[in-house]
PDB file of C-alpha atoms in Angstrom:
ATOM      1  CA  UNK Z   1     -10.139 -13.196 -17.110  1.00 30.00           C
ATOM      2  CA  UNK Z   2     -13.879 -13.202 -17.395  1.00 29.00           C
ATOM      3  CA  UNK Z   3     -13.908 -13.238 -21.054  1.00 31.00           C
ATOM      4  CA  UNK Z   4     -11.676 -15.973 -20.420  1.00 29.00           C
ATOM      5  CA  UNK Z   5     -14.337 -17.871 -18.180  1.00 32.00           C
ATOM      6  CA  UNK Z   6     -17.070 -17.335 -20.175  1.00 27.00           C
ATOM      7  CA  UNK Z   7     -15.542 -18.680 -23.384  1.00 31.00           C
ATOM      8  CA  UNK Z   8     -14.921 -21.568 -21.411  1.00 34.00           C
ATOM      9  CA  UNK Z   9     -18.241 -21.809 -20.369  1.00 32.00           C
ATOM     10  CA  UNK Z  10     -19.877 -21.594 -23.657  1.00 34.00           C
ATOM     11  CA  UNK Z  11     -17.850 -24.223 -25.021  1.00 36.00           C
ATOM     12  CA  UNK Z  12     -18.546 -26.804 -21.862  1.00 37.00           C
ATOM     13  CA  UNK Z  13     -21.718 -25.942 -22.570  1.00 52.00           C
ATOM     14  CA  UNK Z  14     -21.951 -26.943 -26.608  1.00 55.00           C
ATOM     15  CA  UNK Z  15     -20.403 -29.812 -25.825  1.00 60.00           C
ATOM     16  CA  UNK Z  16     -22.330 -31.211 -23.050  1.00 62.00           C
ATOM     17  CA  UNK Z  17     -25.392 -30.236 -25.159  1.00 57.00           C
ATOM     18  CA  UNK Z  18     -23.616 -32.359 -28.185  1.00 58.00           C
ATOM     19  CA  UNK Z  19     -23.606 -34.943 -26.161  1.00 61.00           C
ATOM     20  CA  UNK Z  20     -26.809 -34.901 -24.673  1.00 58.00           C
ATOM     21  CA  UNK Z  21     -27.958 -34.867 -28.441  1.00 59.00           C
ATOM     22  CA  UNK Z  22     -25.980 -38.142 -29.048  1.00 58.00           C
ATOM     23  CA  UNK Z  23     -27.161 -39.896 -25.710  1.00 60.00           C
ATOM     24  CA  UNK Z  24     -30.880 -39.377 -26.943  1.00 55.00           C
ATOM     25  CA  UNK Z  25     -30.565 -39.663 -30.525  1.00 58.00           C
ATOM     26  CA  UNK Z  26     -27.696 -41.812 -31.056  1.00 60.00           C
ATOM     27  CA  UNK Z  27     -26.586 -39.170 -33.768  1.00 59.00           C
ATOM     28  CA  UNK Z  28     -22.689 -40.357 -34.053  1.00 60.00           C
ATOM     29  CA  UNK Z  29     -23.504 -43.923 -35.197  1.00 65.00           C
ATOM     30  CA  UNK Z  30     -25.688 -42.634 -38.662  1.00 75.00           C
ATOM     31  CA  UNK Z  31     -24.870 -40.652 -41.510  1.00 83.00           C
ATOM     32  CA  UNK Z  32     -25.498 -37.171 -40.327  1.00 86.00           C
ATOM     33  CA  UNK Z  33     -25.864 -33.631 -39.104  1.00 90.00           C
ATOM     34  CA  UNK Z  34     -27.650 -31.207 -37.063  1.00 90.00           C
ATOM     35  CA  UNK Z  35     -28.469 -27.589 -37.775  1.00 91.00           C
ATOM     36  CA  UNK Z  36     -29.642 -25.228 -35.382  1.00 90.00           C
ATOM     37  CA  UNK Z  37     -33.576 -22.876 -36.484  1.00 90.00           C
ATOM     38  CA  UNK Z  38     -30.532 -20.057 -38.244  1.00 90.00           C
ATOM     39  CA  UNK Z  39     -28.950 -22.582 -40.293  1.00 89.00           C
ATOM     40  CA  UNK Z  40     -25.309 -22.784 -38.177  1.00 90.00           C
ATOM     41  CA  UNK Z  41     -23.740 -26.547 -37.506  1.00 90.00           C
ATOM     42  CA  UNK Z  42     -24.061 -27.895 -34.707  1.00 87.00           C
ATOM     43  CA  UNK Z  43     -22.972 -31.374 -34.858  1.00 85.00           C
ATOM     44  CA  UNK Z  44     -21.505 -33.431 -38.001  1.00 87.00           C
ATOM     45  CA  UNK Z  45     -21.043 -36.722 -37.409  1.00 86.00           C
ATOM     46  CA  UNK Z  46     -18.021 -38.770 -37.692  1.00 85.00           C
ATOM     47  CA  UNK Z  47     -19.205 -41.097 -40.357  1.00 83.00           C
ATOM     48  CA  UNK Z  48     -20.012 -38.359 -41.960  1.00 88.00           C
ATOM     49  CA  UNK Z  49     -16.700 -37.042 -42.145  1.00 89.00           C
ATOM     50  CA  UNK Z  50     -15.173 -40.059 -42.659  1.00 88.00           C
ATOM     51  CA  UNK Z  51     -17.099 -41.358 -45.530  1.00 85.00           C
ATOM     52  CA  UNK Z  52     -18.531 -38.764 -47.272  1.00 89.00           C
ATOM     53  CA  UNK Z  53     -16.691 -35.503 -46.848  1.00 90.00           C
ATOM     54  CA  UNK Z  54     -13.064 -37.523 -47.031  1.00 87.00           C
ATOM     55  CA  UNK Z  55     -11.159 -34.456 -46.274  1.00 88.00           C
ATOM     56  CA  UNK Z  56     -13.548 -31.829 -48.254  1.00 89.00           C
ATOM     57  CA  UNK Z  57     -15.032 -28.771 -46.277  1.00 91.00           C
ATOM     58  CA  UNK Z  58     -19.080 -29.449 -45.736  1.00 92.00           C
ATOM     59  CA  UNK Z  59     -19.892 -26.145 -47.262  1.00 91.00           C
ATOM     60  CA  UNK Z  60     -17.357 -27.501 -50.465  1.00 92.00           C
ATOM     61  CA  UNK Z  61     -19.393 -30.937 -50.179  1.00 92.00           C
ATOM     62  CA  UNK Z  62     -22.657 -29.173 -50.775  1.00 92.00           C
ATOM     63  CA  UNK Z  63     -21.424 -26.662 -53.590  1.00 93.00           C
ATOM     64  CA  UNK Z  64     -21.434 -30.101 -55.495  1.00 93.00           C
ATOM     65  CA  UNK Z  65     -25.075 -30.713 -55.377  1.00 94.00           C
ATOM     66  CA  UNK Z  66     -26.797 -28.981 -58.662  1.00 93.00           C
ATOM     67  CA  UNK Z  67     -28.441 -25.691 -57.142  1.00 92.00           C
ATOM     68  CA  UNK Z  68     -31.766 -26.680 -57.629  1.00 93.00           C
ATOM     69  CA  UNK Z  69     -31.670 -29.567 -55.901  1.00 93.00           C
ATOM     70  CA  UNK Z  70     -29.680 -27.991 -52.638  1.00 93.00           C
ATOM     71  CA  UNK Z  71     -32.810 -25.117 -53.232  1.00 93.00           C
ATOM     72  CA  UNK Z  72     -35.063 -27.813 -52.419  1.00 93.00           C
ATOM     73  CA  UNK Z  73     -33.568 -29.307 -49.860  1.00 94.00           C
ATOM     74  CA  UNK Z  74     -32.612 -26.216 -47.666  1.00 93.00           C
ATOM     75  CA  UNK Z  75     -36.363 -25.393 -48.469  1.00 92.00           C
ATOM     76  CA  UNK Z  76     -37.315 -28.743 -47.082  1.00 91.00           C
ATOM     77  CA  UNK Z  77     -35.607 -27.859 -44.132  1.00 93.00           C
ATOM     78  CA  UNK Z  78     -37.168 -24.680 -43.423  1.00 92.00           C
ATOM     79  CA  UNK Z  79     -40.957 -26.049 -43.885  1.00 90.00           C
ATOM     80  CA  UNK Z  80     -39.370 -28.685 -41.415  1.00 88.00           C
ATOM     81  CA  UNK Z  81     -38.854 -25.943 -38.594  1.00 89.00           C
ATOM     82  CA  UNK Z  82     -42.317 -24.164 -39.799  1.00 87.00           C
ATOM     83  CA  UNK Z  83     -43.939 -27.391 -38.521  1.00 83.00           C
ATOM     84  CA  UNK Z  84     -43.932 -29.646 -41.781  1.00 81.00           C
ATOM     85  CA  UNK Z  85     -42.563 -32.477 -43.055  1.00 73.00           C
ATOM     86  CA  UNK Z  86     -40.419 -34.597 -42.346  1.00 81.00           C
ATOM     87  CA  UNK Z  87     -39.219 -34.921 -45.786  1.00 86.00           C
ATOM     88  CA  UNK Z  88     -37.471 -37.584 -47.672  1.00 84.00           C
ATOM     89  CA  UNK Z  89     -35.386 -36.558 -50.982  1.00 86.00           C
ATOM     90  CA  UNK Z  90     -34.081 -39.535 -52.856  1.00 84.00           C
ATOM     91  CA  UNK Z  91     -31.069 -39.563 -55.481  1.00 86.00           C
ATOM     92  CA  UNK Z  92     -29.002 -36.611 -54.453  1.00 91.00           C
ATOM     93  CA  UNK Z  93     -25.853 -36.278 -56.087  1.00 90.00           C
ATOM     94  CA  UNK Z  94     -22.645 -34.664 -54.892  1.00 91.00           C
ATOM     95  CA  UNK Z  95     -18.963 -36.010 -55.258  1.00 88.00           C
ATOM     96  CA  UNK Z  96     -19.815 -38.815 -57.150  1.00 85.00           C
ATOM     97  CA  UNK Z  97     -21.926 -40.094 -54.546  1.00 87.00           C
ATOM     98  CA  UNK Z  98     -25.647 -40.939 -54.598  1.00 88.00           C
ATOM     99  CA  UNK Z  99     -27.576 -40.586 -51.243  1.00 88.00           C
ATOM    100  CA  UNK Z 100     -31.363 -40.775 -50.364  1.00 86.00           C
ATOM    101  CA  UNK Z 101     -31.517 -37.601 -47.563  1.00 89.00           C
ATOM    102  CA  UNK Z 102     -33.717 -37.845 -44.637  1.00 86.00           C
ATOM    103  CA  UNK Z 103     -34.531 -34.232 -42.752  1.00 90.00           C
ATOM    104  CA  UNK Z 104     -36.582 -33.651 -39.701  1.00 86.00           C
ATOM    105  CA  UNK Z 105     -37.368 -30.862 -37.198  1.00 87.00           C
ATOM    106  CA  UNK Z 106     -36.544 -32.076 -33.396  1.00 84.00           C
ATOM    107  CA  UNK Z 107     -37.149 -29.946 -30.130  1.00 80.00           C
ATOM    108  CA  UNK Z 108     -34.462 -30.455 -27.637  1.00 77.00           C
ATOM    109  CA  UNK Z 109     -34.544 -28.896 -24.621  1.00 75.00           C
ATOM    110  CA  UNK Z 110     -36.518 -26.046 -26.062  1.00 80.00           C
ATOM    111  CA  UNK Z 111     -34.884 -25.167 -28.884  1.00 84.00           C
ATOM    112  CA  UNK Z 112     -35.483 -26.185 -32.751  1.00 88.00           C
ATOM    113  CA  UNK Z 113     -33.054 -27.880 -34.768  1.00 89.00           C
ATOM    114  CA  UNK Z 114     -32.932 -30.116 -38.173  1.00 91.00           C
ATOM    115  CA  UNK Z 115     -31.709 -33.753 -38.172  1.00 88.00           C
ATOM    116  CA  UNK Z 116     -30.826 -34.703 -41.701  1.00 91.00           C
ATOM    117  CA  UNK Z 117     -29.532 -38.326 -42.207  1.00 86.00           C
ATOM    118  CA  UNK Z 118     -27.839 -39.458 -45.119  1.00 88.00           C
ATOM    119  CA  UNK Z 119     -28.302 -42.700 -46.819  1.00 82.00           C
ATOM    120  CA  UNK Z 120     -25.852 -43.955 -49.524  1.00 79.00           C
ATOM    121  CA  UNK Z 121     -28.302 -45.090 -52.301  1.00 71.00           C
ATOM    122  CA  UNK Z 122     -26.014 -48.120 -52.460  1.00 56.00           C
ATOM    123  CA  UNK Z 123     -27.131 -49.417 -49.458  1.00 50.00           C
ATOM    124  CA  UNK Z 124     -30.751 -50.699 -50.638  1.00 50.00           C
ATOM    125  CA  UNK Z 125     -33.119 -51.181 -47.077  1.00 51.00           C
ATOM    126  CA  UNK Z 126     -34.701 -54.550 -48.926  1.00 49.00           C
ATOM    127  CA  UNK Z 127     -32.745 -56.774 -50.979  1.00 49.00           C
ATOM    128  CA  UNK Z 128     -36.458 -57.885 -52.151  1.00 45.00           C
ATOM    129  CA  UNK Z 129     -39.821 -56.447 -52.883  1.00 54.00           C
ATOM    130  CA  UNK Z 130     -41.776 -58.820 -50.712  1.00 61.00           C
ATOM    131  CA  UNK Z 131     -39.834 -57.888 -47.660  1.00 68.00           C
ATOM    132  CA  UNK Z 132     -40.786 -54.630 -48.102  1.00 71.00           C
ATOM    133  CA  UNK Z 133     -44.695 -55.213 -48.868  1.00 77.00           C
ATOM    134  CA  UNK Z 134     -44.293 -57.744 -45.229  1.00 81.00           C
ATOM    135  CA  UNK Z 135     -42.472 -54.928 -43.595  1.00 83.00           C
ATOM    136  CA  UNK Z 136     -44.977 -51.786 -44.495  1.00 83.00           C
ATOM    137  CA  UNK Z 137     -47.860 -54.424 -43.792  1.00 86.00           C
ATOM    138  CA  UNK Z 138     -46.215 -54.779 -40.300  1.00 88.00           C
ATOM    139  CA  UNK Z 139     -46.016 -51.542 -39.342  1.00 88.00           C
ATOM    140  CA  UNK Z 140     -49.297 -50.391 -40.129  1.00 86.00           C
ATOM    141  CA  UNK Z 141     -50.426 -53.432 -38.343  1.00 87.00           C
ATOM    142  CA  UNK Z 142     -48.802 -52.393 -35.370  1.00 88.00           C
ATOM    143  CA  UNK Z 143     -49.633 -48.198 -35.771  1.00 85.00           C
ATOM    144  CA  UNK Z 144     -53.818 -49.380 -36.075  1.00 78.00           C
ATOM    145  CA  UNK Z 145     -53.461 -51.908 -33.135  1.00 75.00           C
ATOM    146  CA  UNK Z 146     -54.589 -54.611 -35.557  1.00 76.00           C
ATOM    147  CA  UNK Z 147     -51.232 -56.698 -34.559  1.00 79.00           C
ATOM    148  CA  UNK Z 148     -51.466 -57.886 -31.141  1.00 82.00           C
ATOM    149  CA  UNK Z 149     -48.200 -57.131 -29.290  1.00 86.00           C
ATOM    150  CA  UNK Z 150     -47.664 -56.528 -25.567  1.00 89.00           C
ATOM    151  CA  UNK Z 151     -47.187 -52.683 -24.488  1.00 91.00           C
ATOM    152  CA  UNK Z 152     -43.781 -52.511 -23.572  1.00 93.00           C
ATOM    153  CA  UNK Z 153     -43.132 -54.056 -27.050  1.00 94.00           C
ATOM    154  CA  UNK Z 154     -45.216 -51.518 -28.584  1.00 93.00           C
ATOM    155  CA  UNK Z 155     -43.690 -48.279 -26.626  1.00 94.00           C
ATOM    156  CA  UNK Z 156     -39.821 -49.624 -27.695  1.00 95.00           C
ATOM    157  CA  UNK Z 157     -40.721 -50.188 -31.237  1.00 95.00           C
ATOM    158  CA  UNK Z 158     -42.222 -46.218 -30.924  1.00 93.00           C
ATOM    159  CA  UNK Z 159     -39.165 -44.888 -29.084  1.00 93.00           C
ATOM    160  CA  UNK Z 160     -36.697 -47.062 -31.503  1.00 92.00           C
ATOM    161  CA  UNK Z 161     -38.160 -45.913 -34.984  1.00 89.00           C
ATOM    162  CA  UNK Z 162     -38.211 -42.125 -33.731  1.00 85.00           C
ATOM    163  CA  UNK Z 163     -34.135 -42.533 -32.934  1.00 83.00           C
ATOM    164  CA  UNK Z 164     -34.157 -42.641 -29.147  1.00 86.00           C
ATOM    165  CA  UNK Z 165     -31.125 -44.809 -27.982  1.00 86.00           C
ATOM    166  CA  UNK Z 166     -31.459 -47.864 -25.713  1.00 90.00           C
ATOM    167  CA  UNK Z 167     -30.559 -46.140 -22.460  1.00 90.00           C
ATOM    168  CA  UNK Z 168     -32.838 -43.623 -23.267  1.00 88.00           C
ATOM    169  CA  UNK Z 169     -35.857 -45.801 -24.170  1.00 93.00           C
ATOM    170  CA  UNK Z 170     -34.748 -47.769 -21.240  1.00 94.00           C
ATOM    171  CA  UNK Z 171     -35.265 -44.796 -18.964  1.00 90.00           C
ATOM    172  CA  UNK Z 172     -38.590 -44.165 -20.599  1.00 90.00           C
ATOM    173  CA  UNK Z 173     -39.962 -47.575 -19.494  1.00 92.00           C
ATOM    174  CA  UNK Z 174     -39.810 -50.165 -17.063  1.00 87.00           C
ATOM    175  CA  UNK Z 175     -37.528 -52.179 -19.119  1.00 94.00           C
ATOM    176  CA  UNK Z 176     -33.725 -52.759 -18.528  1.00 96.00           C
ATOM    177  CA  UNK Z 177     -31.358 -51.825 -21.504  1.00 94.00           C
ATOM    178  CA  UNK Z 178     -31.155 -55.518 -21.815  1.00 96.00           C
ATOM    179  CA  UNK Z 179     -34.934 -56.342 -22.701  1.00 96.00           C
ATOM    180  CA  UNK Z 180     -34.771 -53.029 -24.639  1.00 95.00           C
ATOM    181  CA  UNK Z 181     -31.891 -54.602 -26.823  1.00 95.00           C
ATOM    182  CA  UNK Z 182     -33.523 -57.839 -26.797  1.00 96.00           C
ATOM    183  CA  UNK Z 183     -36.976 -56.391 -28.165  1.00 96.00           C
ATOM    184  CA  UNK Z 184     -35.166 -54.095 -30.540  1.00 95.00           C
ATOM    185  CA  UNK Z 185     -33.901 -57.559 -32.381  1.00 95.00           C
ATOM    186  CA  UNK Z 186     -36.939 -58.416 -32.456  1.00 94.00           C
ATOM    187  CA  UNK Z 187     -38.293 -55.295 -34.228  1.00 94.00           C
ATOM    188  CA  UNK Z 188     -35.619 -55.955 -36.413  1.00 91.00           C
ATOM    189  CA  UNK Z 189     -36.257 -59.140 -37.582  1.00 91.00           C
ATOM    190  CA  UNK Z 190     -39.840 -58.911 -38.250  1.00 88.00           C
ATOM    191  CA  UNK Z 191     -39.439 -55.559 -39.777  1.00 88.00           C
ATOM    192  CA  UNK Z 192     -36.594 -56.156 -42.149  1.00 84.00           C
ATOM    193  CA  UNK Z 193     -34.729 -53.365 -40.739  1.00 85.00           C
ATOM    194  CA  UNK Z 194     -31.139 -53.184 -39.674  1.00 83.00           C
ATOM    195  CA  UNK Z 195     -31.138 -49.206 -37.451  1.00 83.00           C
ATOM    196  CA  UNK Z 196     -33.724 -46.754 -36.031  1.00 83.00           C
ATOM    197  CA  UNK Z 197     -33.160 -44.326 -39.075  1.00 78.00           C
ATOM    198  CA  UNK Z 198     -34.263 -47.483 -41.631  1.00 80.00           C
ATOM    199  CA  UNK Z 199     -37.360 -47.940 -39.625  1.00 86.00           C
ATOM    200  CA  UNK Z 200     -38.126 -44.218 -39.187  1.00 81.00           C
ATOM    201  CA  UNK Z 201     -37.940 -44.278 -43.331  1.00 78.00           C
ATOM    202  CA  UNK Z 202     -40.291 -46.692 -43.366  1.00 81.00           C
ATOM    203  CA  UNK Z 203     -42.386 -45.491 -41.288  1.00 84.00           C
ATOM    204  CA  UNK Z 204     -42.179 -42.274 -43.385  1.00 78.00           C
ATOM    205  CA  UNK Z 205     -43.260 -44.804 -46.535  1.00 76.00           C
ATOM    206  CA  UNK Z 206     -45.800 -45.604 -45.095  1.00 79.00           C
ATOM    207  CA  UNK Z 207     -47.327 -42.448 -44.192  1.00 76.00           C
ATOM    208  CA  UNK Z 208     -47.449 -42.809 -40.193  1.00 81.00           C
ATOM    209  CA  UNK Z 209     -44.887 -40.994 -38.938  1.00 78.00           C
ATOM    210  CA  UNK Z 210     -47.417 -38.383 -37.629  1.00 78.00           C
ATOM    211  CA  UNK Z 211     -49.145 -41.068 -35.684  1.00 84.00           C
ATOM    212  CA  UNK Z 212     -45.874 -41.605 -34.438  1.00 86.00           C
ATOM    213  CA  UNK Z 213     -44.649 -38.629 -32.826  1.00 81.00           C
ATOM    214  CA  UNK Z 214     -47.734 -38.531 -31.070  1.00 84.00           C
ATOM    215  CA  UNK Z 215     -47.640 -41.754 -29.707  1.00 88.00           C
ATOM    216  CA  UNK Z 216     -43.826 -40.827 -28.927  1.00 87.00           C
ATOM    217  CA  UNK Z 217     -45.418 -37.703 -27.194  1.00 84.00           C
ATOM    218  CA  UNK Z 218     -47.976 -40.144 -25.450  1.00 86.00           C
ATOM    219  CA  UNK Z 219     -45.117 -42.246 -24.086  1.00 89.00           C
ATOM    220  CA  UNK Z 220     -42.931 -39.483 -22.633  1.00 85.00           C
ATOM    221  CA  UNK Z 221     -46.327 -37.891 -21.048  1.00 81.00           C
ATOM    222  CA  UNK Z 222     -46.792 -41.544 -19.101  1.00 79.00           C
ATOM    223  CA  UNK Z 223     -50.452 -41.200 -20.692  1.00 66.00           C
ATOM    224  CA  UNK Z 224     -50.169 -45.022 -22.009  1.00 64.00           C
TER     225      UNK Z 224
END
């Protein structure tokens, strides 16, 4: 009966943790998975499933990617955990499939897990080269306070490209999930962007995503 119980337990307890992932990081709307600091699954995301696995076994899915290339990218993820990256690997094959792969180190709750989003390379973030050159011009603008936008505007746009969802930057501000969805459009709009995970790429391109979690860090700490 206790072995019972504590099976029970654990598994209340992996899934409330799931979802607490999801709730901050939105993880079941992207292309993606989580992995814990020893390499197990912890969440795989229904997209995922859906459109890239199509009935295949993940560890099947990866045996498709040439071995140098899954070398890398599992060696990506450990500098990741060591305190590096995040690291951006573009035109990886597997299944007849092209995808750009995104993989980061997050802390939740104490522990130390990988985020690695997948982006079909199909799906192109700018249909033209000037949007990007506006878009990177943007951001920077906005990361060296050289574009003048209000603070609230400036902690969402922080919150947003790091993957926080709106409920959760809501509760990190003083702004109802409303004005949060409202300035997220906005972010949108000027920054060419259609999700959190495009933005977070660019921001990535642009070689500020340090500045970021540390203004993300800043934010949570109420020191701005």
């Amino acid at each position: 009966m206790c072995a019972k119980d504590r099976s029970q337990n654990s598994v209340c307890s992996q899934t409330e943790f799931i979802q607490y992932l999801d709730d901050v990081f939105s993880i079941s709307s992207s292309l993606s998975l989580i992995r814990d600091s020893q390499g197990e699954l912890v969440h795989l995301s229904p997209l995922f499933e859906t459109l890239l696995l199509k009935g295949s076994e993940l560890k099947v899915w990866f045996s498709f990617i040439p071995l140098d290339v899954r070398l890398e990218l599992f060696n990506a993820e450990l500098n990741s955990l060591s305190g590096e990256g995040p690291y951006f690997s573009k035109n990886v094959k597997s299944m007849n499939q092209v995808l750009n792969i995104f993989i980061e180190c997050i802390y939740v709750k104490g522990r130390k897990f990988t985020r690695w989003v997948f982006f079909p390379e199909s799906n192109g973030f700018f249909h033209l080269h000037h949007e990007y050159d506006k878009a990177s011009k943007i951001i920077d603008d906005i990361f060296y306070l050289r574009r003048k936008v209000d603070l609230q505007f400036w902690k969402v746009f922080n919150l947003y490209a790091f993957g926080f969802t709106n409920s959760k930057i809501s509760s990190s501000t003083n702004l109802t999930e409303d004005q949060v969805k409202k300035t997220i459009k906005k972010i949108k709009a000027e920054c060419f962007v259609s999700s959190s995970d495009c933005l977070a790429l660019l921001t990535l391109y642009t070689l500020n995503y340090n500045r970021l979690a540390i203004n993300v860090i800043n934010i949570l700490s109420n020191k701005c």
